[in-house]
């Protein structure tokens, strides 16, 4: 925290605890936190919205002078007062309380009755040093099941990390369903022989579920659809995307393929437009990451179609085709 002053005593949560919030947006934040007690403690604190705010033991109060995501937290043995300017600030204040509670609050079932659901009295002022706080998750080289990603998002939220950079495509696998090109996941999401097959992918419904789960927890998901290199999984599914048109296999181990997307063919560029159109429609994020790293330009130097584009555009080096 930016500032923290320990107090005396503890505040004890129970089924008689009342969360008092000012509006429905704050109520949604409180409900997510209250659910932790329902699951792990076996009791459910009450929630009141609007006029009865003064009656609450845990009170949300708007302070418009605070920055977005910032909060103040005042904990005494009698009550907890949280001030913030937006729902994000109230959410992060509750994550701090979550960290102050016994570790049993993270259990998936009701904990031992001996657990005391208390937190120490304390005065905290906190705000983020950086607005963009991110975790890079690479599900392309080795598939990460949706249930694991949901849990990772939950842990990110507890640690106040607000951006998930989701690496969804690479040489080793194409992990997001694209309706117009079904072979990307039918073929490009799998590697190795049938008896020892590696892979997996997220349907668009899976992605929508992950996005919605993240939105409730203030985690924005930024997808990475990588090109012109690191795209062998797509080339395996659709060989016409490359300069050579040769059939390859999805690799079981990481390496950097020389087979780039052929930028000399209109069909390859249309593929990119189609994929990015679906990606943009699917993800409400402010950004789409397009990678762009580690391109080896040998194929473009040898490709007649790419050379025609270079001549037409007056380019001197194949690397300039990437721009």
PDB file of C-alpha atoms in Angstrom:
ATOM      1  CA  UNK A   1       0.000   0.000   0.000  1.00  0.00           C
ATOM      2  CA  UNK A   2       1.027   3.610  -0.495  1.00  0.00           C
ATOM      3  CA  UNK A   3       0.464   4.238   3.232  1.00  0.00           C
ATOM      4  CA  UNK A   4      -0.445   1.903   6.091  1.00  0.00           C
ATOM      5  CA  UNK A   5      -0.925   2.581   9.814  1.00  0.00           C
ATOM      6  CA  UNK A   6      -1.697  -0.430  12.050  1.00  0.00           C
ATOM      7  CA  UNK A   7      -4.509  -0.019  14.594  1.00  0.00           C
ATOM      8  CA  UNK A   8      -5.586  -1.911  17.708  1.00  0.00           C
ATOM      9  CA  UNK A   9      -7.837  -4.964  17.771  1.00  0.00           C
ATOM     10  CA  UNK A  10      -9.590  -6.830  14.977  1.00  0.00           C
ATOM     11  CA  UNK A  11     -12.773  -6.700  12.964  1.00  0.00           C
ATOM     12  CA  UNK A  12     -14.668 -10.030  12.920  1.00  0.00           C
ATOM     13  CA  UNK A  13     -16.848 -10.992   9.940  1.00  0.00           C
ATOM     14  CA  UNK A  14     -19.979 -13.070  10.558  1.00  0.00           C
ATOM     15  CA  UNK A  15     -23.412 -13.772   9.182  1.00  0.00           C
ATOM     16  CA  UNK A  16     -24.553 -10.596  10.944  1.00  0.00           C
ATOM     17  CA  UNK A  17     -22.089  -8.391   9.026  1.00  0.00           C
ATOM     18  CA  UNK A  18     -23.904  -5.914   6.763  1.00  0.00           C
ATOM     19  CA  UNK A  19     -22.298  -4.489   3.631  1.00  0.00           C
ATOM     20  CA  UNK A  20     -23.856  -1.105   2.846  1.00  0.00           C
ATOM     21  CA  UNK A  21     -23.290   0.332  -0.643  1.00  0.00           C
ATOM     22  CA  UNK A  22     -24.591   3.387  -2.483  1.00  0.00           C
ATOM     23  CA  UNK A  23     -25.640   1.914  -5.842  1.00  0.00           C
ATOM     24  CA  UNK A  24     -25.989  -1.250  -7.904  1.00  0.00           C
ATOM     25  CA  UNK A  25     -22.512  -0.988  -9.445  1.00  0.00           C
ATOM     26  CA  UNK A  26     -20.978  -1.072  -5.987  1.00  0.00           C
ATOM     27  CA  UNK A  27     -23.374  -3.884  -5.041  1.00  0.00           C
ATOM     28  CA  UNK A  28     -21.982  -6.096  -7.823  1.00  0.00           C
ATOM     29  CA  UNK A  29     -18.485  -5.570  -6.429  1.00  0.00           C
ATOM     30  CA  UNK A  30     -19.661  -6.433  -2.911  1.00  0.00           C
ATOM     31  CA  UNK A  31     -21.542  -9.570  -4.030  1.00  0.00           C
ATOM     32  CA  UNK A  32     -18.388 -11.063  -5.539  1.00  0.00           C
ATOM     33  CA  UNK A  33     -16.585 -10.600  -2.222  1.00  0.00           C
ATOM     34  CA  UNK A  34     -19.487 -11.847  -0.102  1.00  0.00           C
ATOM     35  CA  UNK A  35     -19.514 -15.051  -2.189  1.00  0.00           C
ATOM     36  CA  UNK A  36     -16.089 -15.920  -0.748  1.00  0.00           C
ATOM     37  CA  UNK A  37     -17.651 -16.189   2.720  1.00  0.00           C
ATOM     38  CA  UNK A  38     -20.598 -18.223   1.445  1.00  0.00           C
ATOM     39  CA  UNK A  39     -18.222 -20.770  -0.047  1.00  0.00           C
ATOM     40  CA  UNK A  40     -15.395 -20.896   2.517  1.00  0.00           C
ATOM     41  CA  UNK A  41     -16.910 -19.716   5.809  1.00  0.00           C
ATOM     42  CA  UNK A  42     -20.401 -21.194   5.546  1.00  0.00           C
ATOM     43  CA  UNK A  43     -22.186 -17.911   6.263  1.00  0.00           C
ATOM     44  CA  UNK A  44     -23.319 -15.061   4.020  1.00  0.00           C
ATOM     45  CA  UNK A  45     -22.986 -11.428   5.152  1.00  0.00           C
ATOM     46  CA  UNK A  46     -25.967  -9.247   4.294  1.00  0.00           C
ATOM     47  CA  UNK A  47     -26.025  -6.527   1.627  1.00  0.00           C
ATOM     48  CA  UNK A  48     -28.019  -3.307   1.607  1.00  0.00           C
ATOM     49  CA  UNK A  49     -28.133  -0.828  -1.268  1.00  0.00           C
ATOM     50  CA  UNK A  50     -28.972   2.867  -1.016  1.00  0.00           C
ATOM     51  CA  UNK A  51     -30.730   4.623   1.836  1.00  0.00           C
ATOM     52  CA  UNK A  52     -29.763   2.285   4.679  1.00  0.00           C
ATOM     53  CA  UNK A  53     -26.025   2.760   4.154  1.00  0.00           C
ATOM     54  CA  UNK A  54     -25.528   4.148   7.671  1.00  0.00           C
ATOM     55  CA  UNK A  55     -26.677   0.831   9.146  1.00  0.00           C
ATOM     56  CA  UNK A  56     -23.850  -1.143   7.592  1.00  0.00           C
ATOM     57  CA  UNK A  57     -20.754  -2.512   9.305  1.00  0.00           C
ATOM     58  CA  UNK A  58     -18.813  -2.386   6.030  1.00  0.00           C
ATOM     59  CA  UNK A  59     -19.639   0.866   4.249  1.00  0.00           C
ATOM     60  CA  UNK A  60     -18.801   2.054   0.732  1.00  0.00           C
ATOM     61  CA  UNK A  61     -18.518   5.837   0.390  1.00  0.00           C
ATOM     62  CA  UNK A  62     -17.746   7.660  -2.857  1.00  0.00           C
ATOM     63  CA  UNK A  63     -14.898  10.184  -2.750  1.00  0.00           C
ATOM     64  CA  UNK A  64     -14.659  11.854  -6.147  1.00  0.00           C
ATOM     65  CA  UNK A  65     -11.266  13.374  -5.299  1.00  0.00           C
ATOM     66  CA  UNK A  66      -9.557   9.954  -5.417  1.00  0.00           C
ATOM     67  CA  UNK A  67      -8.002   8.678  -8.635  1.00  0.00           C
ATOM     68  CA  UNK A  68      -9.476   5.742 -10.524  1.00  0.00           C
ATOM     69  CA  UNK A  69      -8.533   2.448  -8.796  1.00  0.00           C
ATOM     70  CA  UNK A  70      -7.393   4.275  -5.638  1.00  0.00           C
ATOM     71  CA  UNK A  71      -9.043   3.681  -2.270  1.00  0.00           C
ATOM     72  CA  UNK A  72      -8.808   4.355   1.451  1.00  0.00           C
ATOM     73  CA  UNK A  73      -9.564   1.600   3.935  1.00  0.00           C
ATOM     74  CA  UNK A  74     -10.341   2.260   7.608  1.00  0.00           C
ATOM     75  CA  UNK A  75     -10.695  -0.895   9.716  1.00  0.00           C
ATOM     76  CA  UNK A  76     -11.652  -0.748  13.404  1.00  0.00           C
ATOM     77  CA  UNK A  77     -13.093  -3.444  15.691  1.00  0.00           C
ATOM     78  CA  UNK A  78     -16.578  -1.949  15.121  1.00  0.00           C
ATOM     79  CA  UNK A  79     -16.675  -1.174  11.380  1.00  0.00           C
ATOM     80  CA  UNK A  80     -14.921  -0.942   8.033  1.00  0.00           C
ATOM     81  CA  UNK A  81     -15.183   2.182   5.898  1.00  0.00           C
ATOM     82  CA  UNK A  82     -14.038   2.107   2.270  1.00  0.00           C
ATOM     83  CA  UNK A  83     -13.727   5.232   0.123  1.00  0.00           C
ATOM     84  CA  UNK A  84     -13.097   5.257  -3.630  1.00  0.00           C
ATOM     85  CA  UNK A  85     -14.106   7.226  -6.716  1.00  0.00           C
ATOM     86  CA  UNK A  86     -15.142   4.228  -8.848  1.00  0.00           C
ATOM     87  CA  UNK A  87     -16.052   0.541  -8.721  1.00  0.00           C
ATOM     88  CA  UNK A  88     -12.439  -0.428  -9.409  1.00  0.00           C
ATOM     89  CA  UNK A  89     -11.270   1.318  -6.242  1.00  0.00           C
ATOM     90  CA  UNK A  90     -13.894  -0.452  -4.123  1.00  0.00           C
ATOM     91  CA  UNK A  91     -12.960  -3.752  -5.767  1.00  0.00           C
ATOM     92  CA  UNK A  92      -9.264  -3.371  -4.950  1.00  0.00           C
ATOM     93  CA  UNK A  93     -10.025  -2.344  -1.360  1.00  0.00           C
ATOM     94  CA  UNK A  94     -11.903  -5.636  -0.984  1.00  0.00           C
ATOM     95  CA  UNK A  95      -8.937  -7.504  -2.457  1.00  0.00           C
ATOM     96  CA  UNK A  96      -6.769  -5.989   0.277  1.00  0.00           C
ATOM     97  CA  UNK A  97      -9.274  -7.235   2.864  1.00  0.00           C
ATOM     98  CA  UNK A  98      -9.180 -10.629   1.131  1.00  0.00           C
ATOM     99  CA  UNK A  99      -5.408 -10.733   1.633  1.00  0.00           C
ATOM    100  CA  UNK A 100      -5.780  -9.778   5.303  1.00  0.00           C
ATOM    101  CA  UNK A 101      -8.264 -12.601   5.982  1.00  0.00           C
ATOM    102  CA  UNK A 102      -7.132 -16.130   6.928  1.00  0.00           C
ATOM    103  CA  UNK A 103      -5.889 -18.138   3.926  1.00  0.00           C
ATOM    104  CA  UNK A 104      -8.912 -20.416   4.363  1.00  0.00           C
ATOM    105  CA  UNK A 105     -11.013 -17.762   2.592  1.00  0.00           C
ATOM    106  CA  UNK A 106      -9.652 -19.268  -0.663  1.00  0.00           C
ATOM    107  CA  UNK A 107     -11.058 -22.743   0.050  1.00  0.00           C
ATOM    108  CA  UNK A 108     -13.577 -24.292  -2.323  1.00  0.00           C
ATOM    109  CA  UNK A 109     -15.470 -25.828   0.599  1.00  0.00           C
ATOM    110  CA  UNK A 110     -16.451 -24.737   4.111  1.00  0.00           C
ATOM    111  CA  UNK A 111     -13.377 -24.439   6.310  1.00  0.00           C
ATOM    112  CA  UNK A 112     -12.807 -25.670   9.864  1.00  0.00           C
ATOM    113  CA  UNK A 113     -15.146 -24.045  12.385  1.00  0.00           C
ATOM    114  CA  UNK A 114     -12.125 -22.962  14.431  1.00  0.00           C
ATOM    115  CA  UNK A 115     -11.158 -20.378  11.790  1.00  0.00           C
ATOM    116  CA  UNK A 116     -11.679 -16.808  13.005  1.00  0.00           C
ATOM    117  CA  UNK A 117     -12.807 -14.673  10.064  1.00  0.00           C
ATOM    118  CA  UNK A 118     -11.141 -11.512  11.298  1.00  0.00           C
ATOM    119  CA  UNK A 119      -8.750  -8.891   9.957  1.00  0.00           C
ATOM    120  CA  UNK A 120      -6.514  -6.541  11.948  1.00  0.00           C
ATOM    121  CA  UNK A 121      -7.530  -2.928  12.522  1.00  0.00           C
ATOM    122  CA  UNK A 122      -5.603  -0.776  10.084  1.00  0.00           C
ATOM    123  CA  UNK A 123      -5.702   2.479   8.114  1.00  0.00           C
ATOM    124  CA  UNK A 124      -4.644   2.159   4.453  1.00  0.00           C
ATOM    125  CA  UNK A 125      -4.336   4.635   1.600  1.00  0.00           C
ATOM    126  CA  UNK A 126      -3.515   3.025  -1.709  1.00  0.00           C
ATOM    127  CA  UNK A 127      -3.347   3.786  -5.413  1.00  0.00           C
ATOM    128  CA  UNK A 128      -1.583   2.063  -8.324  1.00  0.00           C
ATOM    129  CA  UNK A 129       1.867   3.205  -9.334  1.00  0.00           C
ATOM    130  CA  UNK A 130       1.199   1.970 -12.875  1.00  0.00           C
ATOM    131  CA  UNK A 131      -2.119   1.999 -14.729  1.00  0.00           C
ATOM    132  CA  UNK A 132      -1.127  -0.994 -16.894  1.00  0.00           C
ATOM    133  CA  UNK A 133      -0.303  -4.021 -14.722  1.00  0.00           C
ATOM    134  CA  UNK A 134      -0.070  -7.133 -16.850  1.00  0.00           C
ATOM    135  CA  UNK A 135       0.549 -10.864 -16.927  1.00  0.00           C
ATOM    136  CA  UNK A 136       1.608 -12.549 -20.172  1.00  0.00           C
ATOM    137  CA  UNK A 137      -0.010 -15.971 -20.507  1.00  0.00           C
ATOM    138  CA  UNK A 138       1.346 -18.190 -23.299  1.00  0.00           C
ATOM    139  CA  UNK A 139      -1.317 -20.754 -24.164  1.00  0.00           C
ATOM    140  CA  UNK A 140       0.020 -21.179 -27.703  1.00  0.00           C
ATOM    141  CA  UNK A 141       3.089 -23.356 -27.139  1.00  0.00           C
ATOM    142  CA  UNK A 142       1.317 -25.447 -24.499  1.00  0.00           C
ATOM    143  CA  UNK A 143      -2.452 -25.293 -24.179  1.00  0.00           C
ATOM    144  CA  UNK A 144      -3.834 -24.077 -20.826  1.00  0.00           C
ATOM    145  CA  UNK A 145      -7.348 -25.394 -20.036  1.00  0.00           C
ATOM    146  CA  UNK A 146     -10.089 -22.795 -19.641  1.00  0.00           C
ATOM    147  CA  UNK A 147     -10.634 -23.714 -15.972  1.00  0.00           C
ATOM    148  CA  UNK A 148      -6.975 -22.943 -15.245  1.00  0.00           C
ATOM    149  CA  UNK A 149      -7.226 -19.572 -17.011  1.00  0.00           C
ATOM    150  CA  UNK A 150     -10.288 -18.678 -14.931  1.00  0.00           C
ATOM    151  CA  UNK A 151      -8.320 -19.437 -11.759  1.00  0.00           C
ATOM    152  CA  UNK A 152      -5.354 -17.407 -13.019  1.00  0.00           C
ATOM    153  CA  UNK A 153      -7.668 -14.429 -13.663  1.00  0.00           C
ATOM    154  CA  UNK A 154      -8.987 -14.741 -10.114  1.00  0.00           C
ATOM    155  CA  UNK A 155      -5.442 -14.755  -8.700  1.00  0.00           C
ATOM    156  CA  UNK A 156      -4.521 -11.773 -10.893  1.00  0.00           C
ATOM    157  CA  UNK A 157      -7.450  -9.818  -9.482  1.00  0.00           C
ATOM    158  CA  UNK A 158      -6.412 -10.602  -5.900  1.00  0.00           C
ATOM    159  CA  UNK A 159      -2.934  -9.232  -6.714  1.00  0.00           C
ATOM    160  CA  UNK A 160      -4.452  -6.152  -8.435  1.00  0.00           C
ATOM    161  CA  UNK A 161      -3.110  -7.107 -11.890  1.00  0.00           C
ATOM    162  CA  UNK A 162      -5.540  -5.611 -14.404  1.00  0.00           C
ATOM    163  CA  UNK A 163      -4.417  -6.861 -17.848  1.00  0.00           C
ATOM    164  CA  UNK A 164      -4.080 -10.383 -19.237  1.00  0.00           C
ATOM    165  CA  UNK A 165      -1.893 -10.478 -22.351  1.00  0.00           C
ATOM    166  CA  UNK A 166      -3.218 -13.702 -23.909  1.00  0.00           C
ATOM    167  CA  UNK A 167      -0.737 -15.251 -26.388  1.00  0.00           C
ATOM    168  CA  UNK A 168      -3.134 -17.322 -28.491  1.00  0.00           C
ATOM    169  CA  UNK A 169      -1.243 -18.220 -31.673  1.00  0.00           C
ATOM    170  CA  UNK A 170       2.273 -19.406 -32.473  1.00  0.00           C
ATOM    171  CA  UNK A 171       4.144 -22.024 -34.513  1.00  0.00           C
ATOM    172  CA  UNK A 172       3.149 -24.685 -31.970  1.00  0.00           C
ATOM    173  CA  UNK A 173      -0.576 -24.090 -31.978  1.00  0.00           C
ATOM    174  CA  UNK A 174      -3.576 -21.954 -32.938  1.00  0.00           C
ATOM    175  CA  UNK A 175      -5.735 -21.643 -29.816  1.00  0.00           C
ATOM    176  CA  UNK A 176      -8.716 -19.452 -30.713  1.00  0.00           C
ATOM    177  CA  UNK A 177     -11.670 -20.506 -32.870  1.00  0.00           C
ATOM    178  CA  UNK A 178     -12.038 -18.492 -36.077  1.00  0.00           C
ATOM    179  CA  UNK A 179     -15.391 -19.318 -37.670  1.00  0.00           C
ATOM    180  CA  UNK A 180     -14.326 -18.519 -41.243  1.00  0.00           C
ATOM    181  CA  UNK A 181     -11.246 -20.779 -41.064  1.00  0.00           C
ATOM    182  CA  UNK A 182     -12.228 -23.897 -39.061  1.00  0.00           C
ATOM    183  CA  UNK A 183      -9.020 -25.802 -39.933  1.00  0.00           C
ATOM    184  CA  UNK A 184      -7.046 -23.355 -37.768  1.00  0.00           C
ATOM    185  CA  UNK A 185      -8.338 -25.243 -34.718  1.00  0.00           C
ATOM    186  CA  UNK A 186      -9.261 -28.561 -36.356  1.00  0.00           C
ATOM    187  CA  UNK A 187      -5.668 -28.979 -37.580  1.00  0.00           C
ATOM    188  CA  UNK A 188      -3.517 -26.109 -36.301  1.00  0.00           C
ATOM    189  CA  UNK A 189      -4.368 -26.630 -32.623  1.00  0.00           C
ATOM    190  CA  UNK A 190      -2.871 -30.132 -32.449  1.00  0.00           C
ATOM    191  CA  UNK A 191       0.622 -31.613 -32.645  1.00  0.00           C
ATOM    192  CA  UNK A 192       2.162 -35.066 -32.496  1.00  0.00           C
ATOM    193  CA  UNK A 193       0.806 -38.556 -33.255  1.00  0.00           C
ATOM    194  CA  UNK A 194      -2.748 -39.492 -32.237  1.00  0.00           C
ATOM    195  CA  UNK A 195      -1.635 -41.675 -29.320  1.00  0.00           C
ATOM    196  CA  UNK A 196       0.378 -38.801 -27.823  1.00  0.00           C
ATOM    197  CA  UNK A 197      -1.377 -35.735 -29.205  1.00  0.00           C
ATOM    198  CA  UNK A 198      -0.698 -32.294 -27.724  1.00  0.00           C
ATOM    199  CA  UNK A 199      -3.000 -29.340 -28.016  1.00  0.00           C
ATOM    200  CA  UNK A 200      -6.401 -27.789 -27.528  1.00  0.00           C
ATOM    201  CA  UNK A 201      -8.195 -24.529 -28.252  1.00  0.00           C
ATOM    202  CA  UNK A 202     -10.791 -22.100 -26.942  1.00  0.00           C
ATOM    203  CA  UNK A 203     -14.143 -21.827 -28.678  1.00  0.00           C
ATOM    204  CA  UNK A 204     -15.533 -18.343 -29.136  1.00  0.00           C
ATOM    205  CA  UNK A 205     -17.995 -19.143 -26.341  1.00  0.00           C
ATOM    206  CA  UNK A 206     -15.024 -20.027 -24.100  1.00  0.00           C
ATOM    207  CA  UNK A 207     -13.434 -16.688 -24.946  1.00  0.00           C
ATOM    208  CA  UNK A 208     -16.659 -14.817 -24.139  1.00  0.00           C
ATOM    209  CA  UNK A 209     -16.797 -16.597 -20.773  1.00  0.00           C
ATOM    210  CA  UNK A 210     -13.187 -15.653 -19.993  1.00  0.00           C
ATOM    211  CA  UNK A 211     -13.794 -12.031 -21.002  1.00  0.00           C
ATOM    212  CA  UNK A 212     -16.932 -11.779 -18.834  1.00  0.00           C
ATOM    213  CA  UNK A 213     -15.123 -13.396 -15.891  1.00  0.00           C
ATOM    214  CA  UNK A 214     -12.291 -10.903 -16.282  1.00  0.00           C
ATOM    215  CA  UNK A 215     -14.598  -7.892 -16.561  1.00  0.00           C
ATOM    216  CA  UNK A 216     -16.166  -8.646 -13.169  1.00  0.00           C
ATOM    217  CA  UNK A 217     -12.631  -8.776 -11.721  1.00  0.00           C
ATOM    218  CA  UNK A 218     -11.281  -5.684 -13.529  1.00  0.00           C
ATOM    219  CA  UNK A 219      -9.025  -7.794 -15.759  1.00  0.00           C
ATOM    220  CA  UNK A 220      -8.922  -6.774 -19.419  1.00  0.00           C
ATOM    221  CA  UNK A 221      -7.887  -9.533 -21.832  1.00  0.00           C
ATOM    222  CA  UNK A 222      -5.682  -8.442 -24.737  1.00  0.00           C
ATOM    223  CA  UNK A 223      -5.331 -11.190 -27.370  1.00  0.00           C
ATOM    224  CA  UNK A 224      -2.162 -11.750 -29.355  1.00  0.00           C
ATOM    225  CA  UNK A 225      -2.608 -12.957 -32.940  1.00  0.00           C
ATOM    226  CA  UNK A 226       0.970 -13.143 -34.193  1.00  0.00           C
ATOM    227  CA  UNK A 227       2.223 -12.496 -37.728  1.00  0.00           C
ATOM    228  CA  UNK A 228       4.015 -12.531 -40.150  1.00  0.00           C
ATOM    229  CA  UNK A 229       6.265 -15.027 -38.292  1.00  0.00           C
ATOM    230  CA  UNK A 230       5.282 -17.542 -35.568  1.00  0.00           C
ATOM    231  CA  UNK A 231       2.364 -18.566 -37.765  1.00  0.00           C
ATOM    232  CA  UNK A 232       3.303 -22.124 -38.775  1.00  0.00           C
ATOM    233  CA  UNK A 233       0.184 -23.574 -37.098  1.00  0.00           C
ATOM    234  CA  UNK A 234      -1.934 -21.590 -39.584  1.00  0.00           C
ATOM    235  CA  UNK A 235       0.323 -22.593 -42.495  1.00  0.00           C
ATOM    236  CA  UNK A 236      -0.119 -26.269 -41.568  1.00  0.00           C
ATOM    237  CA  UNK A 237      -3.892 -25.787 -41.682  1.00  0.00           C
ATOM    238  CA  UNK A 238      -3.802 -23.726 -44.901  1.00  0.00           C
ATOM    239  CA  UNK A 239      -0.524 -24.272 -46.826  1.00  0.00           C
ATOM    240  CA  UNK A 240      -1.475 -21.591 -49.384  1.00  0.00           C
ATOM    241  CA  UNK A 241      -0.750 -18.960 -46.712  1.00  0.00           C
ATOM    242  CA  UNK A 242       3.013 -19.460 -47.111  1.00  0.00           C
ATOM    243  CA  UNK A 243       5.319 -18.546 -49.979  1.00  0.00           C
ATOM    244  CA  UNK A 244       6.083 -22.192 -50.852  1.00  0.00           C
ATOM    245  CA  UNK A 245       2.686 -23.809 -50.363  1.00  0.00           C
ATOM    246  CA  UNK A 246       4.429 -26.878 -48.883  1.00  0.00           C
ATOM    247  CA  UNK A 247       2.626 -29.045 -46.346  1.00  0.00           C
ATOM    248  CA  UNK A 248       4.210 -28.966 -42.872  1.00  0.00           C
ATOM    249  CA  UNK A 249       3.369 -30.450 -39.459  1.00  0.00           C
ATOM    250  CA  UNK A 250       2.633 -28.594 -36.243  1.00  0.00           C
ATOM    251  CA  UNK A 251       5.849 -28.941 -34.199  1.00  0.00           C
ATOM    252  CA  UNK A 252       5.845 -30.631 -30.803  1.00  0.00           C
ATOM    253  CA  UNK A 253       8.802 -28.560 -29.610  1.00  0.00           C
ATOM    254  CA  UNK A 254       9.423 -24.833 -29.874  1.00  0.00           C
ATOM    255  CA  UNK A 255      11.498 -23.496 -32.729  1.00  0.00           C
ATOM    256  CA  UNK A 256      11.370 -20.465 -35.033  1.00  0.00           C
ATOM    257  CA  UNK A 257       9.958 -21.433 -38.418  1.00  0.00           C
ATOM    258  CA  UNK A 258      11.216 -19.687 -41.543  1.00  0.00           C
ATOM    259  CA  UNK A 259       7.757 -20.032 -43.127  1.00  0.00           C
ATOM    260  CA  UNK A 260       6.222 -16.598 -42.872  1.00  0.00           C
ATOM    261  CA  UNK A 261       2.839 -15.434 -44.065  1.00  0.00           C
ATOM    262  CA  UNK A 262       3.264 -14.670 -47.777  1.00  0.00           C
ATOM    263  CA  UNK A 263       2.641 -10.930 -48.143  1.00  0.00           C
ATOM    264  CA  UNK A 264       2.869 -11.176 -51.923  1.00  0.00           C
ATOM    265  CA  UNK A 265      -0.541 -12.852 -52.254  1.00  0.00           C
ATOM    266  CA  UNK A 266      -3.846 -11.047 -51.800  1.00  0.00           C
ATOM    267  CA  UNK A 267      -5.344 -14.273 -50.415  1.00  0.00           C
ATOM    268  CA  UNK A 268      -2.924 -14.178 -47.466  1.00  0.00           C
ATOM    269  CA  UNK A 269      -3.731 -10.563 -46.707  1.00  0.00           C
ATOM    270  CA  UNK A 270      -7.465 -11.327 -46.900  1.00  0.00           C
ATOM    271  CA  UNK A 271      -6.896 -14.150 -44.411  1.00  0.00           C
ATOM    272  CA  UNK A 272      -5.363 -11.615 -42.016  1.00  0.00           C
ATOM    273  CA  UNK A 273      -8.264  -9.203 -42.467  1.00  0.00           C
ATOM    274  CA  UNK A 274     -10.785 -11.969 -41.782  1.00  0.00           C
ATOM    275  CA  UNK A 275      -8.970 -13.266 -38.706  1.00  0.00           C
ATOM    276  CA  UNK A 276      -8.499  -9.804 -37.239  1.00  0.00           C
ATOM    277  CA  UNK A 277     -12.124  -8.867 -37.979  1.00  0.00           C
ATOM    278  CA  UNK A 278     -13.340 -11.841 -35.922  1.00  0.00           C
ATOM    279  CA  UNK A 279     -10.790 -11.148 -33.203  1.00  0.00           C
ATOM    280  CA  UNK A 280     -11.824  -7.494 -32.884  1.00  0.00           C
ATOM    281  CA  UNK A 281     -15.510  -8.455 -32.755  1.00  0.00           C
ATOM    282  CA  UNK A 282     -14.796 -11.046 -30.060  1.00  0.00           C
ATOM    283  CA  UNK A 283     -12.518  -9.018 -27.771  1.00  0.00           C
ATOM    284  CA  UNK A 284     -13.669  -5.627 -26.395  1.00  0.00           C
ATOM    285  CA  UNK A 285     -10.083  -4.784 -25.347  1.00  0.00           C
ATOM    286  CA  UNK A 286      -8.490  -1.436 -26.187  1.00  0.00           C
ATOM    287  CA  UNK A 287      -5.630  -3.214 -27.962  1.00  0.00           C
ATOM    288  CA  UNK A 288      -4.975  -6.246 -30.158  1.00  0.00           C
ATOM    289  CA  UNK A 289      -1.365  -7.444 -30.053  1.00  0.00           C
ATOM    290  CA  UNK A 290      -0.003  -8.541 -33.445  1.00  0.00           C
ATOM    291  CA  UNK A 291       3.441  -9.744 -32.329  1.00  0.00           C
ATOM    292  CA  UNK A 292       5.695  -9.026 -35.288  1.00  0.00           C
ATOM    293  CA  UNK A 293       8.891 -10.430 -33.789  1.00  0.00           C
ATOM    294  CA  UNK A 294      11.577 -12.838 -35.018  1.00  0.00           C
ATOM    295  CA  UNK A 295      10.732 -12.868 -38.710  1.00  0.00           C
ATOM    296  CA  UNK A 296      13.413 -14.566 -40.836  1.00  0.00           C
ATOM    297  CA  UNK A 297      13.013 -13.109 -44.344  1.00  0.00           C
ATOM    298  CA  UNK A 298      14.614 -15.840 -46.474  1.00  0.00           C
ATOM    299  CA  UNK A 299      11.300 -17.012 -47.947  1.00  0.00           C
ATOM    300  CA  UNK A 300      10.294 -13.469 -48.931  1.00  0.00           C
ATOM    301  CA  UNK A 301      13.665 -12.989 -50.636  1.00  0.00           C
ATOM    302  CA  UNK A 302      13.034 -16.117 -52.733  1.00  0.00           C
ATOM    303  CA  UNK A 303       9.299 -15.650 -53.384  1.00  0.00           C
ATOM    304  CA  UNK A 304       8.324 -14.260 -56.851  1.00  0.00           C
ATOM    305  CA  UNK A 305       5.061 -12.830 -55.444  1.00  0.00           C
ATOM    306  CA  UNK A 306       6.852 -11.012 -52.626  1.00  0.00           C
ATOM    307  CA  UNK A 307       9.497  -9.723 -55.043  1.00  0.00           C
ATOM    308  CA  UNK A 308       6.740  -8.260 -57.256  1.00  0.00           C
ATOM    309  CA  UNK A 309       5.397  -6.318 -54.271  1.00  0.00           C
ATOM    310  CA  UNK A 310       8.890  -5.070 -53.443  1.00  0.00           C
ATOM    311  CA  UNK A 311       9.340  -3.836 -57.009  1.00  0.00           C
ATOM    312  CA  UNK A 312       5.892  -2.229 -57.060  1.00  0.00           C
ATOM    313  CA  UNK A 313       6.462  -0.439 -53.748  1.00  0.00           C
ATOM    314  CA  UNK A 314      10.074   0.506 -54.472  1.00  0.00           C
ATOM    315  CA  UNK A 315      11.450  -1.479 -51.514  1.00  0.00           C
ATOM    316  CA  UNK A 316      15.141  -2.394 -51.322  1.00  0.00           C
ATOM    317  CA  UNK A 317      15.095  -5.101 -48.619  1.00  0.00           C
ATOM    318  CA  UNK A 318      12.659  -7.962 -47.973  1.00  0.00           C
ATOM    319  CA  UNK A 319      12.437  -6.881 -44.324  1.00  0.00           C
ATOM    320  CA  UNK A 320      10.691  -3.693 -45.489  1.00  0.00           C
ATOM    321  CA  UNK A 321       7.745  -5.823 -46.623  1.00  0.00           C
ATOM    322  CA  UNK A 322       6.802  -6.335 -42.993  1.00  0.00           C
ATOM    323  CA  UNK A 323       6.060  -2.646 -42.549  1.00  0.00           C
TER     324      UNK A 323
END
